[in-house]
Coordinates of C-alpha atoms in Angstrom, one line a residue:
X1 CA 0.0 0.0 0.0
X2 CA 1.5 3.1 -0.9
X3 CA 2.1 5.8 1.7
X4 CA -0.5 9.0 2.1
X5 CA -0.6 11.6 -0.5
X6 CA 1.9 15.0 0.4
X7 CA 1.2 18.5 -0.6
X8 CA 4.1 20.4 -3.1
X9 CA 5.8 23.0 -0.8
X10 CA 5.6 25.6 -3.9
X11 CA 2.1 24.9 -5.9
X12 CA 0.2 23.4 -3.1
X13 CA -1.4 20.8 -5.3
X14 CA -1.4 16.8 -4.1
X15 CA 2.2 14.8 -5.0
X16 CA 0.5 11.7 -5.5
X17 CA 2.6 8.6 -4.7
X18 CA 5.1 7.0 -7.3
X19 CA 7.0 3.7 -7.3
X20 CA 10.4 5.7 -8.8
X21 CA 10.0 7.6 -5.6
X22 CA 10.0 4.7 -3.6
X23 CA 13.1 5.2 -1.2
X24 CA 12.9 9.0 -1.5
X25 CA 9.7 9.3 -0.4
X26 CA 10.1 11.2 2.8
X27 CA 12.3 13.8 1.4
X28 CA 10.0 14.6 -1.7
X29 CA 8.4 18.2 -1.4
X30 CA 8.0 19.2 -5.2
X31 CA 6.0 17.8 -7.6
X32 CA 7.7 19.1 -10.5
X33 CA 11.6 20.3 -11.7
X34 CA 9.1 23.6 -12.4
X35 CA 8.4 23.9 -8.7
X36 CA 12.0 22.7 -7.1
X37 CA 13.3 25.7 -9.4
X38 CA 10.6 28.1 -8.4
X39 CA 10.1 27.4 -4.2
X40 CA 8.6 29.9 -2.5
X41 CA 9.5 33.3 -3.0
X42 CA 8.7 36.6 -0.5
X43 CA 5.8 37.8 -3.0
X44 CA 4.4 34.5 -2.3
X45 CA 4.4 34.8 1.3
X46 CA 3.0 38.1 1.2
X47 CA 0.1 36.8 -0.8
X48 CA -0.2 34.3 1.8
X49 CA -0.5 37.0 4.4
X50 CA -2.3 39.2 2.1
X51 CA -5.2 36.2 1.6
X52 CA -5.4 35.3 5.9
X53 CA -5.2 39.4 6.1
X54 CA -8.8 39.7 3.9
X55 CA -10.2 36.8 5.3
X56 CA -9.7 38.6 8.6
X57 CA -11.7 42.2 8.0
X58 CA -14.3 39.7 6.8
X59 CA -17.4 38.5 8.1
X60 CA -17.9 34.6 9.0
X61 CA -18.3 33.0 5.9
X62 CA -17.5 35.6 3.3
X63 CA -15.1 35.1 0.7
X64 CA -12.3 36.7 -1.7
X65 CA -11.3 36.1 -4.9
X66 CA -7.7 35.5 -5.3
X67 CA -7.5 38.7 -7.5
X68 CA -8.2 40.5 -4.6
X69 CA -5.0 39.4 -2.9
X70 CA -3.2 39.5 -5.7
X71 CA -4.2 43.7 -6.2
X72 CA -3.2 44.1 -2.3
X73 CA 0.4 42.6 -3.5
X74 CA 1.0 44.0 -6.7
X75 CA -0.9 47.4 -6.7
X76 CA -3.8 48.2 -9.0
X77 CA -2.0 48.5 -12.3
X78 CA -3.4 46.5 -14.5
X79 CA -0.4 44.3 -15.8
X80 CA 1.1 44.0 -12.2
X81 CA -1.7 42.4 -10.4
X82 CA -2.7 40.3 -13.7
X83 CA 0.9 38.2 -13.0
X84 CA 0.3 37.6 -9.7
X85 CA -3.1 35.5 -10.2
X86 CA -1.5 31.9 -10.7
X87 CA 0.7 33.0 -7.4
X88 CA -2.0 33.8 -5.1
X89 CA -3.8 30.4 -6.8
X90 CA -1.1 29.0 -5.9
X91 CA -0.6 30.2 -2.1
X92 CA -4.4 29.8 -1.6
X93 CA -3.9 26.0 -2.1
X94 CA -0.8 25.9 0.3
X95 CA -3.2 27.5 2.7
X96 CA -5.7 24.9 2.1
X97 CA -2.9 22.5 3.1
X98 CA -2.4 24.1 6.1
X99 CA -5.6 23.8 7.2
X100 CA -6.1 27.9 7.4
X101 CA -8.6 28.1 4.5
X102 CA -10.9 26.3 2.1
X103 CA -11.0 27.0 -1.5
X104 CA -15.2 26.6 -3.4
X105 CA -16.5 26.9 -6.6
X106 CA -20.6 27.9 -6.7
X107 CA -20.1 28.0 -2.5
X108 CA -19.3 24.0 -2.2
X109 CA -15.8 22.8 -0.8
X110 CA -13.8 21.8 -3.8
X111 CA -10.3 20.0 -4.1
X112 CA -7.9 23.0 -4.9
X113 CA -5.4 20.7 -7.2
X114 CA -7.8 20.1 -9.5
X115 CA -10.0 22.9 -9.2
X116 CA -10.3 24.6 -12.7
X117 CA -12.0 28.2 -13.4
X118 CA -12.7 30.9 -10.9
X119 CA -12.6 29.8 -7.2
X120 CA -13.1 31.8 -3.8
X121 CA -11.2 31.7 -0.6
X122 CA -13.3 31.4 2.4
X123 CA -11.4 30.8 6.1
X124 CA -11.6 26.8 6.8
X125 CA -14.6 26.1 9.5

C-alpha cells in the first residue's frame, strides 16, 4: 500500500505517490523540476499574508477572490496584479494544506489541485 498523499511545498497541489520515488519518499516536497526551481519566494508569502489578512476584515463566511489578494500585493496597475493571479492560486492551495482556508466553486468545498476556473477563498470552519 503506498504511503498518504503529500502536498508540493511551492504549488500546493497533491504529490501523489510513485513507485520511482520509492526510497525517496520522505524527502519529496516538489511535484515538479518547475516547482524545485521556483520554491517559494517573499511575493508568495506576502500573498499568503495578504489572503489570511482579507479573510480577517471579513465576516464569518465571506469570501475573496484571489484577485483581490493579488491587487493588495502587486498594486492596482493592471499588468502588475494580472501576474500575480497563478501565485496567489497557488498560495491559496498551500493555505488549504495548512488547514487555514478552504478553496469553493458555486459555495461548495472543492479540491484546490484540480479545481479549474474561478474559485473563492473562504477561512476553513
Amino acid at each position: 500500500m503506498p504511503p498518504a498523499d503529500k502536498t508540493c511545498a511551492s504549488c500546493g497541489r497533491r504529490i501523489e505517490w510513485r513507485k520511482k520515488w520509492e526510497r525517496d519518499w520522505d524527502e519529496v516536497r516538489y511535484c515538479s523540476t518547475a516547482c524545485r526551481k521556483h520554491k517559494v519566494s517573499a511575493v508568495d508569502e506576502q500573498l499568503e499574508a495578504s489572503i489570511v489578512g482579507l479573510l480577517g476584515q471579513r465576516k464569518g463566511g465571506a469570501t475573496i477572490c484571489p484577485s483581490e489578494a493579488a491587487r493588495a500585493v502587486g498594486g492596482e496597475a493592471d499588468e502588475a496584479w494580472r501576474e500575480l493571479m497563478e501565485p496567489a492560486r497557488r498560495a491559496a492551495r498551500r493555505l488549504v494544506a495548512a488547514g487555514e482556508v478552504e478553496v469553493t466553486q458555486g459555495g461548495k468545498v472543492v479540491d484546490p489541485s484540480t479545481a479549474k476556473g474561478a474559485i473563492r477563498i473562504r477561512k476553513a470552519r
